[in-house]
PDB file of C-alpha atoms in Angstrom:
ATOM      1  CA  MET I   1      66.342  37.778-159.305  1.00  0.00           C
ATOM      2  CA  THR I   2      63.228  39.551-158.000  1.00  0.00           C
ATOM      3  CA  ASN I   3      63.519  41.004-154.572  1.00  0.00           C
ATOM      4  CA  THR I   4      60.866  40.687-152.355  1.00  0.00           C
ATOM      5  CA  GLY I   5      61.927  42.993-150.056  1.00  0.00           C
ATOM      6  CA  ARG I   6      62.100  39.513-147.799  1.00  0.00           C
ATOM      7  CA  VAL I   7      65.354  39.775-145.329  1.00  0.00           C
ATOM      8  CA  ALA I   8      67.255  36.277-144.581  1.00  0.00           C
ATOM      9  CA  VAL I   9      69.906  36.471-141.764  1.00  0.00           C
ATOM     10  CA  VAL I  10      72.356  33.104-142.526  1.00  0.00           C
ATOM     11  CA  THR I  11      74.763  32.393-140.277  1.00  0.00           C
ATOM     12  CA  GLY I  12      77.662  30.433-141.255  1.00  0.00           C
ATOM     13  CA  GLY I  13      76.792  32.125-144.868  1.00  0.00           C
ATOM     14  CA  SER I  14      80.707  31.725-146.283  1.00  0.00           C
ATOM     15  CA  GLY I  15      81.160  28.120-147.850  1.00  0.00           C
ATOM     16  CA  GLY I  16      79.701  24.879-147.982  1.00  0.00           C
ATOM     17  CA  ILE I  17      76.121  24.448-147.095  1.00  0.00           C
ATOM     18  CA  GLY I  18      75.518  28.213-145.571  1.00  0.00           C
ATOM     19  CA  ARG I  19      77.325  29.056-148.913  1.00  0.00           C
ATOM     20  CA  ALA I  20      74.854  27.481-150.879  1.00  0.00           C
ATOM     21  CA  CYS I  21      71.413  28.803-148.826  1.00  0.00           C
ATOM     22  CA  VAL I  22      72.545  32.803-149.071  1.00  0.00           C
ATOM     23  CA  GLU I  23      72.614  31.698-152.809  1.00  0.00           C
ATOM     24  CA  ARG I  24      69.656  30.041-152.828  1.00  0.00           C
ATOM     25  CA  LEU I  25      67.869  32.030-150.880  1.00  0.00           C
ATOM     26  CA  ALA I  26      69.282  35.318-152.924  1.00  0.00           C
ATOM     27  CA  ALA I  27      67.414  33.053-156.258  1.00  0.00           C
ATOM     28  CA  ASP I  28      64.485  32.816-153.944  1.00  0.00           C
ATOM     29  CA  GLY I  29      64.347  37.307-153.897  1.00  0.00           C
ATOM     30  CA  PHE I  30      65.616  37.677-149.738  1.00  0.00           C
ATOM     31  CA  SER I  31      68.500  40.425-149.281  1.00  0.00           C
ATOM     32  CA  VAL I  32      70.821  38.533-146.884  1.00  0.00           C
ATOM     33  CA  LEU I  33      73.117  38.963-144.726  1.00  0.00           C
ATOM     34  CA  ILE I  34      76.095  36.666-144.889  1.00  0.00           C
ATOM     35  CA  HIS I  35      77.543  35.524-141.455  1.00  0.00           C
ATOM     36  CA  PHE I  36      81.213  34.461-140.717  1.00  0.00           C
ATOM     37  CA  ALA I  37      83.766  33.283-137.968  1.00  0.00           C
ATOM     38  CA  GLY I  38      86.627  33.217-139.863  1.00  0.00           C
ATOM     39  CA  ALA I  39      86.513  33.223-143.531  1.00  0.00           C
ATOM     40  CA  LYS I  40      85.871  36.554-144.092  1.00  0.00           C
ATOM     41  CA  ASP I  41      87.317  36.906-148.108  1.00  0.00           C
ATOM     42  CA  ARG I  42      84.691  34.338-148.931  1.00  0.00           C
ATOM     43  CA  ALA I  43      81.754  35.917-146.868  1.00  0.00           C
ATOM     44  CA  GLU I  44      82.417  39.554-148.432  1.00  0.00           C
ATOM     45  CA  GLU I  45      83.411  37.580-151.970  1.00  0.00           C
ATOM     46  CA  THR I  46      79.904  36.197-152.214  1.00  0.00           C
ATOM     47  CA  ALA I  47      77.986  40.288-151.085  1.00  0.00           C
ATOM     48  CA  SER I  48      79.636  41.019-153.972  1.00  0.00           C
ATOM     49  CA  ALA I  49      79.019  39.286-155.864  1.00  0.00           C
ATOM     50  CA  LEU I  50      74.939  39.416-155.029  1.00  0.00           C
ATOM     51  CA  THR I  51      75.612  43.018-154.902  1.00  0.00           C
ATOM     52  CA  ARG I  52      76.326  43.433-158.529  1.00  0.00           C
ATOM     53  CA  ALA I  53      73.682  40.817-159.231  1.00  0.00           C
ATOM     54  CA  GLY I  54      70.954  43.437-158.015  1.00  0.00           C
ATOM     55  CA  VAL I  55      70.618  41.472-154.942  1.00  0.00           C
ATOM     56  CA  PRO I  56      71.235  43.288-151.234  1.00  0.00           C
ATOM     57  CA  ALA I  57      73.762  41.689-149.754  1.00  0.00           C
ATOM     58  CA  VAL I  58      76.247  42.136-146.714  1.00  0.00           C
ATOM     59  CA  ALA I  59      78.346  40.481-144.910  1.00  0.00           C
ATOM     60  CA  VAL I  60      79.329  40.867-141.355  1.00  0.00           C
ATOM     61  CA  GLY I  61      81.623  38.947-138.939  1.00  0.00           C
ATOM     62  CA  GLY I  62      81.138  38.035-134.974  1.00  0.00           C
ATOM     63  CA  ASP I  63      81.160  34.840-132.991  1.00  0.00           C
ATOM     64  CA  VAL I  64      77.904  33.068-132.719  1.00  0.00           C
ATOM     65  CA  ALA I  65      77.895  32.483-129.415  1.00  0.00           C
ATOM     66  CA  ASP I  66      79.117  35.785-128.103  1.00  0.00           C
ATOM     67  CA  GLU I  67      75.591  38.098-127.545  1.00  0.00           C
ATOM     68  CA  ALA I  68      77.366  41.180-127.859  1.00  0.00           C
ATOM     69  CA  ALA I  69      78.516  40.757-131.307  1.00  0.00           C
ATOM     70  CA  MET I  70      75.037  38.520-132.733  1.00  0.00           C
ATOM     71  CA  THR I  71      73.256  41.161-131.105  1.00  0.00           C
ATOM     72  CA  ALA I  72      75.488  43.754-133.414  1.00  0.00           C
ATOM     73  CA  VAL I  73      75.013  41.494-136.392  1.00  0.00           C
ATOM     74  CA  PHE I  74      70.866  41.296-136.017  1.00  0.00           C
ATOM     75  CA  ASP I  75      70.625  45.497-135.698  1.00  0.00           C
ATOM     76  CA  ILE I  76      73.236  45.313-139.304  1.00  0.00           C
ATOM     77  CA  ALA I  77      70.373  43.406-140.524  1.00  0.00           C
ATOM     78  CA  ASP I  78      67.669  45.949-139.694  1.00  0.00           C
ATOM     79  CA  ARG I  79      69.872  49.372-140.297  1.00  0.00           C
ATOM     80  CA  GLU I  80      71.060  48.273-143.387  1.00  0.00           C
ATOM     81  CA  LEU I  81      68.481  45.370-144.723  1.00  0.00           C
ATOM     82  CA  GLY I  82      65.527  46.588-143.372  1.00  0.00           C
ATOM     83  CA  GLY I  83      64.768  43.641-140.897  1.00  0.00           C
ATOM     84  CA  VAL I  84      64.677  39.740-140.267  1.00  0.00           C
ATOM     85  CA  ASP I  85      62.509  37.706-141.668  1.00  0.00           C
ATOM     86  CA  VAL I  86      64.126  34.250-142.083  1.00  0.00           C
ATOM     87  CA  VAL I  87      67.123  33.053-139.337  1.00  0.00           C
ATOM     88  CA  VAL I  88      69.148  29.965-140.940  1.00  0.00           C
ATOM     89  CA  HIS I  89      71.572  29.281-138.603  1.00  0.00           C
ATOM     90  CA  THR I  90      74.380  26.500-140.478  1.00  0.00           C
ATOM     91  CA  ALA I  91      76.976  27.965-137.976  1.00  0.00           C
ATOM     92  CA  GLY I  92      78.897  25.244-135.713  1.00  0.00           C
ATOM     93  CA  ILE I  93      81.756  23.247-135.135  1.00  0.00           C
ATOM     94  CA  MET I  94      82.374  19.336-135.648  1.00  0.00           C
ATOM     95  CA  PRO I  95      85.778  18.243-133.833  1.00  0.00           C
ATOM     96  CA  LEU I  96      86.025  14.263-133.648  1.00  0.00           C
ATOM     97  CA  ALA I  97      87.544  12.043-131.028  1.00  0.00           C
ATOM     98  CA  PRO I  98      86.543   8.752-129.271  1.00  0.00           C
ATOM     99  CA  ILE I  99      84.089  10.012-126.040  1.00  0.00           C
ATOM    100  CA  ALA I 100      87.201   7.715-123.738  1.00  0.00           C
ATOM    101  CA  GLN I 101      89.683   9.714-125.521  1.00  0.00           C
ATOM    102  CA  MET I 102      88.281  13.395-126.100  1.00  0.00           C
ATOM    103  CA  ASP I 103      90.131  16.438-124.359  1.00  0.00           C
ATOM    104  CA  LEU I 104      87.201  18.361-122.101  1.00  0.00           C
ATOM    105  CA  ASP I 105      88.647  21.505-123.608  1.00  0.00           C
ATOM    106  CA  THR I 106      87.382  20.206-126.828  1.00  0.00           C
ATOM    107  CA  PHE I 107      84.067  18.993-125.774  1.00  0.00           C
ATOM    108  CA  ASP I 108      83.498  22.318-123.886  1.00  0.00           C
ATOM    109  CA  HIS I 109      84.876  24.162-127.239  1.00  0.00           C
ATOM    110  CA  ILE I 110      81.979  22.143-129.448  1.00  0.00           C
ATOM    111  CA  GLN I 111      79.485  22.802-127.014  1.00  0.00           C
ATOM    112  CA  ARG I 112      79.993  26.491-126.531  1.00  0.00           C
ATOM    113  CA  THR I 113      79.231  26.471-130.360  1.00  0.00           C
ATOM    114  CA  ASN I 114      76.805  24.564-131.421  1.00  0.00           C
ATOM    115  CA  VAL I 115      74.731  25.077-128.179  1.00  0.00           C
ATOM    116  CA  ARG I 116      75.257  28.514-126.612  1.00  0.00           C
ATOM    117  CA  GLY I 117      75.503  29.633-130.583  1.00  0.00           C
ATOM    118  CA  THR I 118      72.151  28.311-131.094  1.00  0.00           C
ATOM    119  CA  PHE I 119      70.679  29.438-127.967  1.00  0.00           C
ATOM    120  CA  VAL I 120      71.811  33.227-128.687  1.00  0.00           C
ATOM    121  CA  VAL I 121      70.781  33.112-132.794  1.00  0.00           C
ATOM    122  CA  ASP I 122      67.367  31.681-131.563  1.00  0.00           C
ATOM    123  CA  GLN I 123      67.117  33.942-128.240  1.00  0.00           C
ATOM    124  CA  LEU I 124      67.759  37.348-130.810  1.00  0.00           C
ATOM    125  CA  ALA I 125      65.829  35.542-134.209  1.00  0.00           C
ATOM    126  CA  ALA I 126      62.647  34.824-132.012  1.00  0.00           C
ATOM    127  CA  GLN I 127      62.874  39.122-130.734  1.00  0.00           C
ATOM    128  CA  ARG I 128      63.270  40.233-134.086  1.00  0.00           C
ATOM    129  CA  VAL I 129      62.351  38.282-136.833  1.00  0.00           C
ATOM    130  CA  ARG I 130      58.872  39.236-137.960  1.00  0.00           C
ATOM    131  CA  LYS I 131      55.245  38.287-138.190  1.00  0.00           C
ATOM    132  CA  GLY I 132      55.103  34.911-141.233  1.00  0.00           C
ATOM    133  CA  GLY I 133      58.825  34.615-140.805  1.00  0.00           C
ATOM    134  CA  SER I 134      61.148  31.162-140.241  1.00  0.00           C
ATOM    135  CA  ILE I 135      63.791  29.916-138.265  1.00  0.00           C
ATOM    136  CA  ILE I 136      65.884  27.257-139.494  1.00  0.00           C
ATOM    137  CA  ASN I 137      68.608  25.563-136.968  1.00  0.00           C
ATOM    138  CA  PHE I 138      70.726  22.789-138.528  1.00  0.00           C
ATOM    139  CA  SER I 139      71.429  19.761-136.891  1.00  0.00           C
ATOM    140  CA  THR I 140      72.985  16.305-138.673  1.00  0.00           C
ATOM    141  CA  SER I 141      71.807  12.981-139.040  1.00  0.00           C
ATOM    142  CA  VAL I 142      74.388  11.980-136.940  1.00  0.00           C
ATOM    143  CA  THR I 143      72.042  12.014-134.283  1.00  0.00           C
ATOM    144  CA  ARG I 144      70.744   8.832-135.746  1.00  0.00           C
ATOM    145  CA  LEU I 145      73.137   7.130-137.301  1.00  0.00           C
ATOM    146  CA  HIS I 146      75.097   6.673-133.755  1.00  0.00           C
ATOM    147  CA  ILE I 147      78.945   6.665-136.345  1.00  0.00           C
ATOM    148  CA  PRO I 148      81.771   6.493-133.107  1.00  0.00           C
ATOM    149  CA  THR I 149      83.979   9.072-132.634  1.00  0.00           C
ATOM    150  CA  TYR I 150      80.617  11.954-133.517  1.00  0.00           C
ATOM    151  CA  GLY I 151      79.820  11.188-129.720  1.00  0.00           C
ATOM    152  CA  ALA I 152      79.970  14.963-128.672  1.00  0.00           C
ATOM    153  CA  TYR I 153      78.935  16.433-132.141  1.00  0.00           C
ATOM    154  CA  ALA I 154      76.011  14.901-132.023  1.00  0.00           C
ATOM    155  CA  ALA I 155      75.368  15.230-128.184  1.00  0.00           C
ATOM    156  CA  SER I 156      75.686  18.999-129.155  1.00  0.00           C
ATOM    157  CA  LYS I 157      73.060  18.765-132.031  1.00  0.00           C
ATOM    158  CA  GLY I 158      70.428  16.779-129.578  1.00  0.00           C
ATOM    159  CA  ALA I 159      69.899  19.794-127.858  1.00  0.00           C
ATOM    160  CA  VAL I 160      69.548  21.890-130.612  1.00  0.00           C
ATOM    161  CA  GLU I 161      66.613  19.442-131.986  1.00  0.00           C
ATOM    162  CA  ALA I 162      65.280  19.873-128.527  1.00  0.00           C
ATOM    163  CA  LEU I 163      65.575  23.534-128.883  1.00  0.00           C
ATOM    164  CA  THR I 164      64.535  24.527-132.000  1.00  0.00           C
ATOM    165  CA  LEU I 165      60.787  21.549-130.864  1.00  0.00           C
ATOM    166  CA  ILE I 166      60.085  23.736-127.851  1.00  0.00           C
ATOM    167  CA  LEU I 167      60.791  27.644-129.317  1.00  0.00           C
ATOM    168  CA  ALA I 168      58.424  26.255-132.190  1.00  0.00           C
ATOM    169  CA  ARG I 169      56.059  25.763-128.848  1.00  0.00           C
ATOM    170  CA  GLU I 170      57.178  28.319-127.593  1.00  0.00           C
ATOM    171  CA  LEU I 171      56.297  31.579-130.251  1.00  0.00           C
ATOM    172  CA  ARG I 172      52.534  30.844-130.047  1.00  0.00           C
ATOM    173  CA  GLY I 173      50.411  32.724-132.296  1.00  0.00           C
ATOM    174  CA  ARG I 174      53.285  34.763-133.979  1.00  0.00           C
ATOM    175  CA  ASP I 175      53.199  32.958-137.497  1.00  0.00           C
ATOM    176  CA  ILE I 176      57.026  31.904-137.425  1.00  0.00           C
ATOM    177  CA  THR I 177      57.851  28.476-137.591  1.00  0.00           C
ATOM    178  CA  VAL I 178      60.500  27.052-136.135  1.00  0.00           C
ATOM    179  CA  ASN I 179      62.509  24.018-137.181  1.00  0.00           C
ATOM    180  CA  ALA I 180      65.538  21.902-138.042  1.00  0.00           C
ATOM    181  CA  VAL I 181      67.895  21.014-140.782  1.00  0.00           C
ATOM    182  CA  ALA I 182      69.649  17.670-140.043  1.00  0.00           C
ATOM    183  CA  PRO I 183      71.704  17.051-143.398  1.00  0.00           C
ATOM    184  CA  GLY I 184      73.169  13.279-143.644  1.00  0.00           C
ATOM    185  CA  PRO I 185      76.920  13.072-145.340  1.00  0.00           C
ATOM    186  CA  THR I 186      77.192  16.056-147.705  1.00  0.00           C
ATOM    187  CA  ALA I 187      79.829  17.136-150.436  1.00  0.00           C
ATOM    188  CA  THR I 188      81.408  19.959-148.331  1.00  0.00           C
ATOM    189  CA  PRO I 189      85.294  20.534-147.924  1.00  0.00           C
ATOM    190  CA  LEU I 190      84.341  19.751-144.168  1.00  0.00           C
ATOM    191  CA  PHE I 191      83.108  16.354-144.955  1.00  0.00           C
ATOM    192  CA  PHE I 192      85.998  15.648-147.178  1.00  0.00           C
ATOM    193  CA  LYS I 193      88.818  16.940-144.537  1.00  0.00           C
ATOM    194  CA  GLY I 194      90.955  13.778-143.441  1.00  0.00           C
ATOM    195  CA  LYS I 195      88.632  11.546-145.677  1.00  0.00           C
ATOM    196  CA  SER I 196      90.973   9.052-147.876  1.00  0.00           C
ATOM    197  CA  GLN I 197      88.573   8.506-151.428  1.00  0.00           C
ATOM    198  CA  GLU I 198      87.665   5.337-150.313  1.00  0.00           C
ATOM    199  CA  ALA I 199      86.497   5.918-147.169  1.00  0.00           C
ATOM    200  CA  VAL I 200      84.281   8.887-148.930  1.00  0.00           C
ATOM    201  CA  ASP I 201      83.234   6.229-151.630  1.00  0.00           C
ATOM    202  CA  GLN I 202      82.095   3.803-148.720  1.00  0.00           C
ATOM    203  CA  ILE I 203      79.756   6.956-147.602  1.00  0.00           C
ATOM    204  CA  ALA I 204      78.477   7.687-150.957  1.00  0.00           C
ATOM    205  CA  ASN I 205      77.675   3.857-151.843  1.00  0.00           C
ATOM    206  CA  ALA I 206      76.251   3.666-148.078  1.00  0.00           C
ATOM    207  CA  ASN I 207      73.051   5.273-149.767  1.00  0.00           C
ATOM    208  CA  PRO I 208      69.985   4.235-151.049  1.00  0.00           C
ATOM    209  CA  MET I 209      70.801   7.181-153.524  1.00  0.00           C
ATOM    210  CA  GLN I 210      74.559   5.914-154.138  1.00  0.00           C
ATOM    211  CA  ARG I 211      75.387   9.140-153.894  1.00  0.00           C
ATOM    212  CA  LEU I 212      77.192  11.905-150.938  1.00  0.00           C
ATOM    213  CA  GLY I 213      74.036  14.698-150.505  1.00  0.00           C
ATOM    214  CA  THR I 214      75.532  18.318-152.309  1.00  0.00           C
ATOM    215  CA  PRO I 215      75.006  21.898-150.678  1.00  0.00           C
ATOM    216  CA  ASP I 216      72.305  22.172-153.469  1.00  0.00           C
ATOM    217  CA  ASP I 217      70.414  19.869-151.937  1.00  0.00           C
ATOM    218  CA  ILE I 218      69.972  20.535-148.446  1.00  0.00           C
ATOM    219  CA  ALA I 219      69.513  24.585-149.586  1.00  0.00           C
ATOM    220  CA  GLU I 220      66.148  23.391-151.119  1.00  0.00           C
ATOM    221  CA  THR I 221      64.462  21.938-147.745  1.00  0.00           C
ATOM    222  CA  VAL I 222      66.060  25.620-146.434  1.00  0.00           C
ATOM    223  CA  SER I 223      64.300  27.491-149.119  1.00  0.00           C
ATOM    224  CA  PHE I 224      60.754  25.115-148.737  1.00  0.00           C
ATOM    225  CA  LEU I 225      61.179  26.046-145.007  1.00  0.00           C
ATOM    226  CA  ALA I 226      61.755  29.887-145.824  1.00  0.00           C
ATOM    227  CA  GLY I 227      59.337  30.136-148.081  1.00  0.00           C
ATOM    228  CA  PRO I 228      56.156  28.120-148.955  1.00  0.00           C
ATOM    229  CA  ALA I 229      56.481  25.608-146.018  1.00  0.00           C
ATOM    230  CA  ARG I 230      53.592  27.561-143.000  1.00  0.00           C
ATOM    231  CA  TRP I 231      52.354  24.232-141.940  1.00  0.00           C
ATOM    232  CA  VAL I 232      56.092  22.283-141.282  1.00  0.00           C
ATOM    233  CA  ASN I 233      56.866  23.543-137.928  1.00  0.00           C
ATOM    234  CA  GLY I 234      58.370  21.858-134.338  1.00  0.00           C
ATOM    235  CA  GLN I 235      59.569  19.564-136.927  1.00  0.00           C
ATOM    236  CA  VAL I 236      63.283  18.318-137.552  1.00  0.00           C
ATOM    237  CA  LEU I 237      63.507  17.196-141.750  1.00  0.00           C
ATOM    238  CA  HIS I 238      66.813  14.312-142.643  1.00  0.00           C
ATOM    239  CA  THR I 239      67.512  15.785-145.618  1.00  0.00           C
ATOM    240  CA  ASN I 240      70.278  12.675-146.835  1.00  0.00           C
ATOM    241  CA  GLY I 241      68.673  10.219-149.139  1.00  0.00           C
ATOM    242  CA  ALA I 242      67.050   7.794-146.822  1.00  0.00           C
ATOM    243  CA  MET I 243      70.571   7.457-145.016  1.00  0.00           C
ATOM    244  CA  ALA I 244      69.107   7.255-142.098  1.00  0.00           C
TER     245      ALA I 244
END
């Protein structure tokens, strides 16, 4: 791995899609700050493995919706890694229930983490990311698929898309791209949780590619947006194998 001197902050970087993004960006030559909310051991294990491989990396915890906690995350990126060039905001939660049955406290928790959390991270990114950098948010293909029980989650990701498209235009003249990645069903522990093998197979076969996405599929799109994709700006990239 040849370090380029560029620095990426990846929220939710301790597992699943987030960890795949961390590893891909490290392979692309980025130093990486691995943010975590609860999985401290996994984040620190990833950071240690990258450090042993010669990649500057640090694991830092914090609530994405807490502006003080996330300011501290960006401060550590500045102090220990030398700045911020790319922010990949994968952190989010996905409790599911029919709209008629969802507890409003759960609904509020989803919006706080997914919407306020994105606003807090994007606000700091807009202030800290250097010229030539990228801000990459995460939406979902469920905003197109309209699957029952995903109402609160899809609503939060619709807000993420709106924030993404507006911020791209607000950063006019800064040479900073702002985009969102909208994965389809992806083979992560979060996806498999609570699903039977029959349900998993049915979802996989519904895709024209006849499989689930993988975290590496999504990380490839992030790598593109973080690197060569300088003319892709203010877009939502549905990375789903034509699922929607």
